[in-house]
C-alpha positions as protocol buffer text, in pm:
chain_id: "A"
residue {
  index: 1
  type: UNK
  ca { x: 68 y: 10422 z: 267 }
}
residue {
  index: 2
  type: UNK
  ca { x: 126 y: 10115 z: 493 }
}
residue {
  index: 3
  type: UNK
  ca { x: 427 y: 9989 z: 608 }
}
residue {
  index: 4
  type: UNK
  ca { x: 645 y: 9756 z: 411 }
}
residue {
  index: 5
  type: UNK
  ca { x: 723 y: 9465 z: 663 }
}
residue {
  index: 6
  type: UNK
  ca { x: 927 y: 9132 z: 649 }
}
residue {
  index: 7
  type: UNK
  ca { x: 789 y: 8756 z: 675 }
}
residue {
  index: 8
  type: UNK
  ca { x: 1016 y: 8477 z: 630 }
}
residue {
  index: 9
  type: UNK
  ca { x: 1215 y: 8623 z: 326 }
}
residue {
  index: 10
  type: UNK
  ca { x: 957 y: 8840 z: 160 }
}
residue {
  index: 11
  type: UNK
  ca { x: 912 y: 9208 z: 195 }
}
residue {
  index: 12
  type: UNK
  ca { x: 492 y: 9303 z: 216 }
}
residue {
  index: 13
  type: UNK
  ca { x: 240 y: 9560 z: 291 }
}
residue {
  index: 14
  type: UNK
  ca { x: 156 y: 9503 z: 639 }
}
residue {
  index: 15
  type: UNK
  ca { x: -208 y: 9395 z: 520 }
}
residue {
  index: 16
  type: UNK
  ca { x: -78 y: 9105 z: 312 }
}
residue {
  index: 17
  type: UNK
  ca { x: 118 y: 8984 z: 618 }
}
residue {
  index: 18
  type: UNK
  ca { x: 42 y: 8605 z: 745 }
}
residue {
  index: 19
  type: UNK
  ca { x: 147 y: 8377 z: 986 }
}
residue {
  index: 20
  type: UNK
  ca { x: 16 y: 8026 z: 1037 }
}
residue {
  index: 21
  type: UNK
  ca { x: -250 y: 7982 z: 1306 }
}
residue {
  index: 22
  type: UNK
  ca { x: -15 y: 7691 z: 1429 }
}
residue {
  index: 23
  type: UNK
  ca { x: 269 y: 7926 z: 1483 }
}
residue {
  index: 24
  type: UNK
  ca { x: 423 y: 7826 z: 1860 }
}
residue {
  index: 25
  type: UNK
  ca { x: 492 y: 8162 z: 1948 }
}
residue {
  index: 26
  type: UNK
  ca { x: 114 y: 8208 z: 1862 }
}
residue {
  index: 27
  type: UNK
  ca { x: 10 y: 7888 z: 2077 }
}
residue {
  index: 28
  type: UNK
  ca { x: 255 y: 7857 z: 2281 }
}
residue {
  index: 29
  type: UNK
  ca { x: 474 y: 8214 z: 2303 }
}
residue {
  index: 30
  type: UNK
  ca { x: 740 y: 7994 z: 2210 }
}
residue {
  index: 31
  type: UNK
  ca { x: 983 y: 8289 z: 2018 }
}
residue {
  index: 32
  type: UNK
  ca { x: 1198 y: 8521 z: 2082 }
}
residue {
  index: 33
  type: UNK
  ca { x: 1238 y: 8930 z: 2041 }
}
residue {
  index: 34
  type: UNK
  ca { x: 1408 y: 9226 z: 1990 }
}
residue {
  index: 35
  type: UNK
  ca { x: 1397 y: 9623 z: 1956 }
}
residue {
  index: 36
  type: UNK
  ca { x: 1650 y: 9820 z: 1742 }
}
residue {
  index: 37
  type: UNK
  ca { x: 1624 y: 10178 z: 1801 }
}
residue {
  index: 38
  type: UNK
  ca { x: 1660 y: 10449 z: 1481 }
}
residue {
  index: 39
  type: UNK
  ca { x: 1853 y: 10766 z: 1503 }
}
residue {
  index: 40
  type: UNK
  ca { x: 1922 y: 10933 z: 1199 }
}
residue {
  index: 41
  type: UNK
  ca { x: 1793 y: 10659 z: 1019 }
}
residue {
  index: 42
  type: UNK
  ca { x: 2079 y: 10398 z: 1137 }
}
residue {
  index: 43
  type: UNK
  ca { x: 2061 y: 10189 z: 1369 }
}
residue {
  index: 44
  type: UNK
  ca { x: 2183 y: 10233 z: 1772 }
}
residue {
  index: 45
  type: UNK
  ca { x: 2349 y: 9954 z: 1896 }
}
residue {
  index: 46
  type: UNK
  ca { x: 2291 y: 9689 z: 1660 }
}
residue {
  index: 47
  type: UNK
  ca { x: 2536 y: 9429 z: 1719 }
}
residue {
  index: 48
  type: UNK
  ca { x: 2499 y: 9407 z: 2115 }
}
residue {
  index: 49
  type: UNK
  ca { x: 2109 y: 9323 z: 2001 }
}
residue {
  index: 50
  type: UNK
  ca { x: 2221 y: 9079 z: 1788 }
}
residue {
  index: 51
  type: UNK
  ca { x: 2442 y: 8927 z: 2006 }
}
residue {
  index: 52
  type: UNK
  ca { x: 2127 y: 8884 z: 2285 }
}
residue {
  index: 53
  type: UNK
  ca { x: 1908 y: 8775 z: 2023 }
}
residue {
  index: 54
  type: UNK
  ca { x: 2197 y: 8466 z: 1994 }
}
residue {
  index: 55
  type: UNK
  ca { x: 2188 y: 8401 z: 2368 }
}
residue {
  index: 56
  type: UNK
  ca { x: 1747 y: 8386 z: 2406 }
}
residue {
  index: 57
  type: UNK
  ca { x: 1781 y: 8129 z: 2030 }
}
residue {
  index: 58
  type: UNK
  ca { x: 2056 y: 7962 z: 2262 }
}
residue {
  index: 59
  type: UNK
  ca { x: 1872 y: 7883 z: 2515 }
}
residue {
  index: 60
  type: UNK
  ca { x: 1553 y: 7794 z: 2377 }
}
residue {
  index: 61
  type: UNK
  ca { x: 1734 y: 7562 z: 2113 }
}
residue {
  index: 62
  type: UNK
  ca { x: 1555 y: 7772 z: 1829 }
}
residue {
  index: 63
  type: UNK
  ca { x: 1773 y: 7812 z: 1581 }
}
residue {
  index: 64
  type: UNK
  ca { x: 1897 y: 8129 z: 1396 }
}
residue {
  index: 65
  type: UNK
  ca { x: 1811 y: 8130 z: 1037 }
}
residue {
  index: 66
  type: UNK
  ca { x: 2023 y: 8468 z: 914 }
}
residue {
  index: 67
  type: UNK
  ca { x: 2357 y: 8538 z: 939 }
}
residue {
  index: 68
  type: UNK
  ca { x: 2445 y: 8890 z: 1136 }
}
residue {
  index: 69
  type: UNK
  ca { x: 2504 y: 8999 z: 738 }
}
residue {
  index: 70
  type: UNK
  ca { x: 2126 y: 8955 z: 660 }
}
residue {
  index: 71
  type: UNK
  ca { x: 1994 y: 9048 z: 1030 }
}
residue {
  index: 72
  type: UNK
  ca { x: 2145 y: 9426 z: 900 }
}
residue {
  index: 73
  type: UNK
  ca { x: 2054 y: 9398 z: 516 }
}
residue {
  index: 74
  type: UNK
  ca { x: 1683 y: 9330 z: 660 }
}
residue {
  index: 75
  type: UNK
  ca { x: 1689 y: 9592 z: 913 }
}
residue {
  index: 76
  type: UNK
  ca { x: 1835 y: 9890 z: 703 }
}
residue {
  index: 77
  type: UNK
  ca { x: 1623 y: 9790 z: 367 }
}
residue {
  index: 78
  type: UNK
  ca { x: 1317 y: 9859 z: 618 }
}
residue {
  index: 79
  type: UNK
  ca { x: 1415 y: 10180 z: 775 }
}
residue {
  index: 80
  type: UNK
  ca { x: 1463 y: 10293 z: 421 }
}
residue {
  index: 81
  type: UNK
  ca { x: 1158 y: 10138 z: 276 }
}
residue {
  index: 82
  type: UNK
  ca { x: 986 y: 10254 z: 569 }
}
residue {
  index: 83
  type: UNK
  ca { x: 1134 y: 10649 z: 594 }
}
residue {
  index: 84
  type: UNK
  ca { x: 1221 y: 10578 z: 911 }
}
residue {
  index: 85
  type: UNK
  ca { x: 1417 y: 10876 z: 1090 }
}
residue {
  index: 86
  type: UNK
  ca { x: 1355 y: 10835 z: 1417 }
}
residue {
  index: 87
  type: UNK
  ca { x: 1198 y: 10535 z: 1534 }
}
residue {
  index: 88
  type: UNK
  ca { x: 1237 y: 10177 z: 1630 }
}
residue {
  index: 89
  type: UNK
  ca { x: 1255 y: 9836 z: 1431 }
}
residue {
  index: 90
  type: UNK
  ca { x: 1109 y: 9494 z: 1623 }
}
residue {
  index: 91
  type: UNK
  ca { x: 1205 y: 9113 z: 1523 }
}
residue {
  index: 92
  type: UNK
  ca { x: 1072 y: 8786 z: 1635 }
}
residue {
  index: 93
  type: UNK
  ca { x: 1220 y: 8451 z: 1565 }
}
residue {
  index: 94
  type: UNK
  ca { x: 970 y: 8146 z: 1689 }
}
residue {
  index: 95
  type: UNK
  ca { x: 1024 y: 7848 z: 1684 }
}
residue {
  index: 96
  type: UNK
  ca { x: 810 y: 7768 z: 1384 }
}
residue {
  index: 97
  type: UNK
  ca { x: 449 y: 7651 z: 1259 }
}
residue {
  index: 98
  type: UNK
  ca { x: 457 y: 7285 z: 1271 }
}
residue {
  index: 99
  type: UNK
  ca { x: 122 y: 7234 z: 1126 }
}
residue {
  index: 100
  type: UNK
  ca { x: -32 y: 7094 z: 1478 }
}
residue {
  index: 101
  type: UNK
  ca { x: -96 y: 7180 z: 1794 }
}
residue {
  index: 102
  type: UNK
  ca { x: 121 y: 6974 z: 2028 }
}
residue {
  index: 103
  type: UNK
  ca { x: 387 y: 7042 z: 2375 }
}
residue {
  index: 104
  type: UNK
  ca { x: 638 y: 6868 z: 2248 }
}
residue {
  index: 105
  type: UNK
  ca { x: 937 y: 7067 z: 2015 }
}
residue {
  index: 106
  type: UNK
  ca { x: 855 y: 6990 z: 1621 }
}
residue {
  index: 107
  type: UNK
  ca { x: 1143 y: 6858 z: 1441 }
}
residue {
  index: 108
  type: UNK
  ca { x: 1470 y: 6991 z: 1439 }
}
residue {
  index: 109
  type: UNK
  ca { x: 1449 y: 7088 z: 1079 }
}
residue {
  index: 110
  type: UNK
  ca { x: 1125 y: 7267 z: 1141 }
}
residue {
  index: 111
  type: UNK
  ca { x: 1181 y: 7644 z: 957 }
}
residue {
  index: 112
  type: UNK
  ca { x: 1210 y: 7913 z: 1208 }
}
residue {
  index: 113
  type: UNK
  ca { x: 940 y: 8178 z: 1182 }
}
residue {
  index: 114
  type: UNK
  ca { x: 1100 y: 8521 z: 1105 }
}
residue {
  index: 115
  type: UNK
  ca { x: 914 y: 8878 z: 1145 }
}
residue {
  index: 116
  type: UNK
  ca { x: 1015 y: 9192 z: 1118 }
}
residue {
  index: 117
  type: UNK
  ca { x: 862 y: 9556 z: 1155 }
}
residue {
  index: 118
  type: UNK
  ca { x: 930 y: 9922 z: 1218 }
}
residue {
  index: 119
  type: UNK
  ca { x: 744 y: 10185 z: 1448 }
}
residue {
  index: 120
  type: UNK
  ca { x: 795 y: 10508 z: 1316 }
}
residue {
  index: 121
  type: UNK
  ca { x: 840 y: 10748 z: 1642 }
}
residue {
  index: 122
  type: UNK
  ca { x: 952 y: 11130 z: 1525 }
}
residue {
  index: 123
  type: UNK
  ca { x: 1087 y: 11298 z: 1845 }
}
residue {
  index: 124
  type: UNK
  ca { x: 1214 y: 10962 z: 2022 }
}
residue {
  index: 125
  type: UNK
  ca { x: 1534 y: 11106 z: 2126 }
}
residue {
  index: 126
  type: UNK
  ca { x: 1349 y: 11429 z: 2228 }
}
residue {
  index: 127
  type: UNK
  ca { x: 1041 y: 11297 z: 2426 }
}
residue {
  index: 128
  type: UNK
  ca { x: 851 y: 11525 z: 2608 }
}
residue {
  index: 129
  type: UNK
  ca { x: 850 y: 11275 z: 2918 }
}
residue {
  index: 130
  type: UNK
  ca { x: 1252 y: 11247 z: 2954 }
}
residue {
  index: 131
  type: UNK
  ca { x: 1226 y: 11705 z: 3070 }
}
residue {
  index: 132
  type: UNK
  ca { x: 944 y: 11615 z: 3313 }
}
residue {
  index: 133
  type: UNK
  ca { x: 998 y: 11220 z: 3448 }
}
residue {
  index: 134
  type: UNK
  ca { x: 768 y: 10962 z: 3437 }
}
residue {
  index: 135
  type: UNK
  ca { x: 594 y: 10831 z: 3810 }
}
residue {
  index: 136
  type: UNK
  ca { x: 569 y: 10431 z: 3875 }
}
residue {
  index: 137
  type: UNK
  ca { x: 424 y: 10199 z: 4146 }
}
residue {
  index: 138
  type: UNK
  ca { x: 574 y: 9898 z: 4260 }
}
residue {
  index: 139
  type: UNK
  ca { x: 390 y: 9539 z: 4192 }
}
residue {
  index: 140
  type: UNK
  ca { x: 477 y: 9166 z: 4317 }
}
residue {
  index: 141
  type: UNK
  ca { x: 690 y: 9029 z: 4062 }
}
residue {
  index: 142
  type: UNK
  ca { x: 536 y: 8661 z: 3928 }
}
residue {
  index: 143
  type: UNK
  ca { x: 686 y: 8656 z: 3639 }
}
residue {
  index: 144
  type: UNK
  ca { x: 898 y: 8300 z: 3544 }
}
residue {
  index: 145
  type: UNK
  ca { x: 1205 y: 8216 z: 3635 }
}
residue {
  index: 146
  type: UNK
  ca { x: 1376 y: 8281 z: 3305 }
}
residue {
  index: 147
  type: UNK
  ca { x: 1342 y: 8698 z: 3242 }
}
residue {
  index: 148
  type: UNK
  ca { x: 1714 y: 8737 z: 3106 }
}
residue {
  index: 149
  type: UNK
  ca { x: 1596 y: 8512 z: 2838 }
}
residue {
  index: 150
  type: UNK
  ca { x: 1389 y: 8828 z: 2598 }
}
residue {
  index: 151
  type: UNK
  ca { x: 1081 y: 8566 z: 2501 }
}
residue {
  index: 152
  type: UNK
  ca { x: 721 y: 8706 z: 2417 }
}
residue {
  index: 153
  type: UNK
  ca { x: 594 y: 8574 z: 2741 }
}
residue {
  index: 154
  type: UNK
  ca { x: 481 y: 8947 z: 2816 }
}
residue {
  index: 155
  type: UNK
  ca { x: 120 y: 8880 z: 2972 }
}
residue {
  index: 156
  type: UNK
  ca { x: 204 y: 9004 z: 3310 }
}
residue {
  index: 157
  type: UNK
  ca { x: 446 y: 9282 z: 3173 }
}
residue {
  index: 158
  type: UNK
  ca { x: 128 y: 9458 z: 2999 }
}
residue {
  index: 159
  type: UNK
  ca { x: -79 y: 9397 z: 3307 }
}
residue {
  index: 160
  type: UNK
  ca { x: 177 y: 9583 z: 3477 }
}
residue {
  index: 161
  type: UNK
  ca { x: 129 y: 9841 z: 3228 }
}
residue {
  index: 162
  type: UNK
  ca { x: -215 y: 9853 z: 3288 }
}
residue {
  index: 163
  type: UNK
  ca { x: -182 y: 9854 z: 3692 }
}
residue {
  index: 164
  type: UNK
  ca { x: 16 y: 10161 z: 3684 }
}
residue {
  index: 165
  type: UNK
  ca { x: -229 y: 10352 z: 3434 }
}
residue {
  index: 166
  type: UNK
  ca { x: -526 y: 10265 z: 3636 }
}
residue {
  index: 167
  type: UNK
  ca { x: -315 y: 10408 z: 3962 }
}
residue {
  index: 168
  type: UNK
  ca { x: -285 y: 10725 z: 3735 }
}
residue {
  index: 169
  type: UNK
  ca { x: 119 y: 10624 z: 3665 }
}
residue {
  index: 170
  type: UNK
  ca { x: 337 y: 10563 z: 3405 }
}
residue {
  index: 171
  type: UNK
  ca { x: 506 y: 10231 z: 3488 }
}
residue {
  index: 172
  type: UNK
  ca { x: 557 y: 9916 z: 3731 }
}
residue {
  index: 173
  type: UNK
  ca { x: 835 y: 9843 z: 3883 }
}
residue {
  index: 174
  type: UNK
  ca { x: 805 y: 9472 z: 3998 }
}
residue {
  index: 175
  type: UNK
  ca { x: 916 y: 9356 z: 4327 }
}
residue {
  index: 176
  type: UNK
  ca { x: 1027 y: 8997 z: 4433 }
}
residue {
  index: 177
  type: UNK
  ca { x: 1185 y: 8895 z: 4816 }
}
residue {
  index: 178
  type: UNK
  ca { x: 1133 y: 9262 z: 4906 }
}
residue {
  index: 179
  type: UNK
  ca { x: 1349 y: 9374 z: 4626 }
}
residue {
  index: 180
  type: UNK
  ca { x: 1297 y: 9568 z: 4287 }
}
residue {
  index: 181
  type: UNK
  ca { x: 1368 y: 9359 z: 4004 }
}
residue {
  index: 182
  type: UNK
  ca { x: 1340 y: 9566 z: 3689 }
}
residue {
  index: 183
  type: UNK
  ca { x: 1015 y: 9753 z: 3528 }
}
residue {
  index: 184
  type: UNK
  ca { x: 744 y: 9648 z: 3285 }
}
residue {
  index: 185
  type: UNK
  ca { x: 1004 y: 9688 z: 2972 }
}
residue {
  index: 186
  type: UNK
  ca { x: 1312 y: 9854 z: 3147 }
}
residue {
  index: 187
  type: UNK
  ca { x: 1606 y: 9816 z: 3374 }
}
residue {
  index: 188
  type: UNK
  ca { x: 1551 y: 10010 z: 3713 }
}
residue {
  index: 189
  type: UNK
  ca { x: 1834 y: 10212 z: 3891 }
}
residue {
  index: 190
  type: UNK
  ca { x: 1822 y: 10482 z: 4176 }
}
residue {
  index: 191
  type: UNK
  ca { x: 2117 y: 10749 z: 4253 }
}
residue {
  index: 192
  type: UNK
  ca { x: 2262 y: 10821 z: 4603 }
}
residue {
  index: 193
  type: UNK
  ca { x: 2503 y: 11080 z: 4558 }
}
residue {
  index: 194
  type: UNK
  ca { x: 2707 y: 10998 z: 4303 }
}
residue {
  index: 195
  type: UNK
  ca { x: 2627 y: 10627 z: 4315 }
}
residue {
  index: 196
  type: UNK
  ca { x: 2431 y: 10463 z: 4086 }
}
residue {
  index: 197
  type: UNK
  ca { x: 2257 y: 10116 z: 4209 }
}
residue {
  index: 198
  type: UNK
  ca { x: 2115 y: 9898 z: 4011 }
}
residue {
  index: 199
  type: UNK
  ca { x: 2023 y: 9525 z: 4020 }
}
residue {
  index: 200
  type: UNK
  ca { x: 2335 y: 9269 z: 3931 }
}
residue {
  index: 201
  type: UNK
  ca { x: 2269 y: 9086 z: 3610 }
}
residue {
  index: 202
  type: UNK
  ca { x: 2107 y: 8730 z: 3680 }
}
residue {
  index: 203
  type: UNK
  ca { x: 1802 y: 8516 z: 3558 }
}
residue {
  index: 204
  type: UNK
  ca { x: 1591 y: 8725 z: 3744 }
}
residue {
  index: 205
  type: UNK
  ca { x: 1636 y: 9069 z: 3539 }
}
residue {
  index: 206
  type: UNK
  ca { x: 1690 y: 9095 z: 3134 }
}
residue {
  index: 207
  type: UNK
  ca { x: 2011 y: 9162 z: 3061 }
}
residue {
  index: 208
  type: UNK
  ca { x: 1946 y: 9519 z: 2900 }
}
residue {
  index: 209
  type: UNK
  ca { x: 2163 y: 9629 z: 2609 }
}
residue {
  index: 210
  type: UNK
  ca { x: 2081 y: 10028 z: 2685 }
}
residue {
  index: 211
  type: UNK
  ca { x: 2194 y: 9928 z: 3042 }
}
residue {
  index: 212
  type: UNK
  ca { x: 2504 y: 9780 z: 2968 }
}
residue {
  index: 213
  type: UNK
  ca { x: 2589 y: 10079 z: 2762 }
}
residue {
  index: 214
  type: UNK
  ca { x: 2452 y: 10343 z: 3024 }
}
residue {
  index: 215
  type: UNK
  ca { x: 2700 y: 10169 z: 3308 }
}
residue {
  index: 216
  type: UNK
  ca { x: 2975 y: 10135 z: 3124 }
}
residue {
  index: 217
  type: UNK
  ca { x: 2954 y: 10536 z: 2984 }
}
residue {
  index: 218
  type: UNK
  ca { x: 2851 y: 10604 z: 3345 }
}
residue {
  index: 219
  type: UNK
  ca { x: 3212 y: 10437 z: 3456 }
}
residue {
  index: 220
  type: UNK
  ca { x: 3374 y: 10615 z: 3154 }
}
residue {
  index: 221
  type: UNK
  ca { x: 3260 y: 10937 z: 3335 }
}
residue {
  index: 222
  type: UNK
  ca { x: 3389 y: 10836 z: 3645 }
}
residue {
  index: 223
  type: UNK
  ca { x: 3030 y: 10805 z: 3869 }
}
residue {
  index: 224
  type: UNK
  ca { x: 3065 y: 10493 z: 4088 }
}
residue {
  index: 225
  type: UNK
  ca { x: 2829 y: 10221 z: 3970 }
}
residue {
  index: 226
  type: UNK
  ca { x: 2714 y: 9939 z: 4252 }
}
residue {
  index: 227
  type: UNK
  ca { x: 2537 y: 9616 z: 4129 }
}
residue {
  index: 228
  type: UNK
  ca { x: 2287 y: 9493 z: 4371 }
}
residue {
  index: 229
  type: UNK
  ca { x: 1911 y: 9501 z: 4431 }
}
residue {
  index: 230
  type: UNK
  ca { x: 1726 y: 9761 z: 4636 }
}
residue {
  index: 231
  type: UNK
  ca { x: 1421 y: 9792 z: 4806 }
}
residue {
  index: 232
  type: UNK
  ca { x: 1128 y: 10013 z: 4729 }
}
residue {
  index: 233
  type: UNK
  ca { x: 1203 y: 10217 z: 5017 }
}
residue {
  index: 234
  type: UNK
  ca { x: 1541 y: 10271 z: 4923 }
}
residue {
  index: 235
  type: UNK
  ca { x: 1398 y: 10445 z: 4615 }
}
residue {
  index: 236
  type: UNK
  ca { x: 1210 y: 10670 z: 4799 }
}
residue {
  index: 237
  type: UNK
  ca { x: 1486 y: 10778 z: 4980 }
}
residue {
  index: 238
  type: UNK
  ca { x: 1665 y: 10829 z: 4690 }
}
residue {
  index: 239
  type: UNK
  ca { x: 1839 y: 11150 z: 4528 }
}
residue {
  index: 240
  type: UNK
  ca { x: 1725 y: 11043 z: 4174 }
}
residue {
  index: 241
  type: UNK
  ca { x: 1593 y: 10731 z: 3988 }
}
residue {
  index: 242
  type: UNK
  ca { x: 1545 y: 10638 z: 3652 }
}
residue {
  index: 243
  type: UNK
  ca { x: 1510 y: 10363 z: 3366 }
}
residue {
  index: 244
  type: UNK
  ca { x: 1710 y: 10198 z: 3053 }
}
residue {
  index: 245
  type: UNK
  ca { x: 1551 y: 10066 z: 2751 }
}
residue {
  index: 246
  type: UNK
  ca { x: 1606 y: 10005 z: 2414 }
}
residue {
  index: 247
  type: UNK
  ca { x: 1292 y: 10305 z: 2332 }
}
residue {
  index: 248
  type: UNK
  ca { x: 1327 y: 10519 z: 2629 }
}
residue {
  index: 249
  type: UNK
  ca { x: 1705 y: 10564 z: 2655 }
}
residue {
  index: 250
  type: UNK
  ca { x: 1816 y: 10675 z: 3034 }
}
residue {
  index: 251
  type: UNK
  ca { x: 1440 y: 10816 z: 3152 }
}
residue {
  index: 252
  type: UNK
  ca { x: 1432 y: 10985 z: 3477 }
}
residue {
  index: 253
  type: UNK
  ca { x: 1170 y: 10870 z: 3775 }
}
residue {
  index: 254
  type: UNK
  ca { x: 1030 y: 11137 z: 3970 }
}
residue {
  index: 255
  type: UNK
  ca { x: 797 y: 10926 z: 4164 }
}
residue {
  index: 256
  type: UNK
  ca { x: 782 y: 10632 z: 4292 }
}
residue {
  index: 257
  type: UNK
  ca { x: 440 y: 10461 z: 4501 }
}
residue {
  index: 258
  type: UNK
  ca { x: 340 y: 10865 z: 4550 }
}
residue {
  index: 259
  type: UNK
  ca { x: 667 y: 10982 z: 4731 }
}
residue {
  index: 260
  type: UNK
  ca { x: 828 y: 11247 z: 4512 }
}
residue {
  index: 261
  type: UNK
  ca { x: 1208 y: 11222 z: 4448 }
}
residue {
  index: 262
  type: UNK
  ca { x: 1431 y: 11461 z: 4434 }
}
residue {
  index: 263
  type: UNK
  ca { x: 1194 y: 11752 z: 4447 }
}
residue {
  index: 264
  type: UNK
  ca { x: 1001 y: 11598 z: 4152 }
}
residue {
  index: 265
  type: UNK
  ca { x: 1208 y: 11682 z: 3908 }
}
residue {
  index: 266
  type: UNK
  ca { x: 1457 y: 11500 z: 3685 }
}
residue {
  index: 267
  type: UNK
  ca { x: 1847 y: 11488 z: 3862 }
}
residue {
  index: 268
  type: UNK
  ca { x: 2156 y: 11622 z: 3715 }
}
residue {
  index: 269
  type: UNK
  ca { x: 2293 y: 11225 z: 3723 }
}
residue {
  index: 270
  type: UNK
  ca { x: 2056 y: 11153 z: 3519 }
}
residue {
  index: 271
  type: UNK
  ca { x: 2021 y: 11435 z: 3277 }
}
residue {
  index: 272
  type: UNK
  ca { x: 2385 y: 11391 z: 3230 }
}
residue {
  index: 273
  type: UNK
  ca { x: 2367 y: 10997 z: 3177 }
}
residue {
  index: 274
  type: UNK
  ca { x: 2107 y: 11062 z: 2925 }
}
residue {
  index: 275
  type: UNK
  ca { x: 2285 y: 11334 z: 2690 }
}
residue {
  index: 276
  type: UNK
  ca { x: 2574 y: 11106 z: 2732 }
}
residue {
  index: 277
  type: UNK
  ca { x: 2404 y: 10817 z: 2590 }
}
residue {
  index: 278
  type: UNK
  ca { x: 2262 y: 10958 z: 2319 }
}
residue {
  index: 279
  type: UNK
  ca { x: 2555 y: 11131 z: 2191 }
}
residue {
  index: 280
  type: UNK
  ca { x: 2783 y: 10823 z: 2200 }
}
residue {
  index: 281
  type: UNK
  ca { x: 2526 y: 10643 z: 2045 }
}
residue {
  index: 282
  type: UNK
  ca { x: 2430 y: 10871 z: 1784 }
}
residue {
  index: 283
  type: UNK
  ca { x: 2800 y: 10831 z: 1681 }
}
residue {
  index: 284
  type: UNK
  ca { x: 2864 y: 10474 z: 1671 }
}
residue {
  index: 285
  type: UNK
  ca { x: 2508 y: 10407 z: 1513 }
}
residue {
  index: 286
  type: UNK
  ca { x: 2558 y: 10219 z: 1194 }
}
């Protein structure tokens, strides 16, 4: 059976899904994103999604057609519809299909394009890769200047992807000004100790939901959190390392450009960070 998915009010089978050939996020990657991850079948930190979602609309002066009401009516009527247990839901919000090509912004009044999906992934909270690490390289960073806004301007992001499967990796972590940034999808952190460091929130880095959670349980559980970039080296001298997203959780880094951390072998810091975050979230889910 295929999936049941949402287009601009109306709930299809993923075959008899369209989307104009004009669409700007299509021509132009002119929209906006965002991942919900499924527990349990409910939904792990909806509302702090929602609330980014806002900010990217904000600041591309797209506006948002649903209310925060319909955002959740649309999300849990396709985790049912869907059987989704354990998995994730995606939405995009563009700015519209204008009927022409053209740079300029259609019309103010020009319908938002609304799409909505769900990736059914049994075992998420149990993945294999979160007992054994997962190994990155480091890349230049040429991304634009915007990344804290989430658009679909994710070209370079999949090359990174790519770079660090060719190099026989799982990820990128992109460098800019001799500094780490963030990775391919994820926020990037490294432990010293006790310490966890991790890059201050500017335009430079997306401003991760899973990360805001993870530092604030991580403060909660008193380990000392510092906010400011680090170098590659740095991560290589590290005790531990490890990424935030939305799909991945808190997923440890056991290598990083070849040198091994920590033995090669996930750290107690993050173990602990990641059965922390799993079990608060599991309980606030909605």
């Amino acid at each position: 059976m295929s999936r049941i998915v949402y287009v601009n009010g109306d709930y299809l089978p993923e075959e008899e899904a369209k989307v104009s050939i004009f669409d700007r996020a299509f021509l132009m990657a002119d929209g906006v994103y965002e991942v919900t991850s499924v527990l349990g079948g409910r939904l792990i930190d909806f509302d702090g999604h929602l609330t980014r979602l806002q900010r990217s609309l904000d600041e591309l002066e797209i506006r948002n057609p649903l209310s925060r009401e319909e955002w959740l009516a649309i999300h849990r009527r396709l985790v049912a519809e869907n059987g989704i247990d354990e998995g994730l839901v995606y939405l995009q919000v563009t700015r519209g299909a204008p009927g022409d090509r053209d740079f300029a912004f259609p019309p103010a009044d020009t319908p938002p394009t609304v799409v909505l999906f769900t990736q059914n992934k049994p075992g998420l909270a149990d993945s294999p890769a979160a007992k054994v690490g997962i190994k990155v390289i480091s890349i230049e960073d040429i991304r634009w200047g915007r990344r804290d806004i989430k658009t679909v301007q994710l070209l370079y992001p999949s090359m990174g992807k790519m770079m660090a499967k060719k190099a026989g990796c799982d990820d990128a972590w992109m460098v800019e000004d001799g500094f780490v940034t963030e990775g391919t999808s994820n926020n990037a952190y490294i432990v010293k100790g006790n310490r966890i460091i991790t890059r201050q929130l500017s335009n430079d880095i997306l401003h991760g939901i899973t990360r805001a959670a993870v530092l604030r349980l991580a403060r909660e559980a008193q380990m000392e959190v510092e906010e400011r970039p680090f170098t590659i080296a740095e991560a290589q001298a590290a005790d531990e390392a490890f990424i935030t997203s939305a799909s991945t959780f808190v997923m440890p880094v056991v290598e990083v450009d070849g040198v091994a951390l920590g033995g090669g072998t996930p750290g107690p810091v993050t173990t602990r960070l990641r059965e922390i975050y799993l079990d608060e979230m599991r309980k606030a889910a909605i």
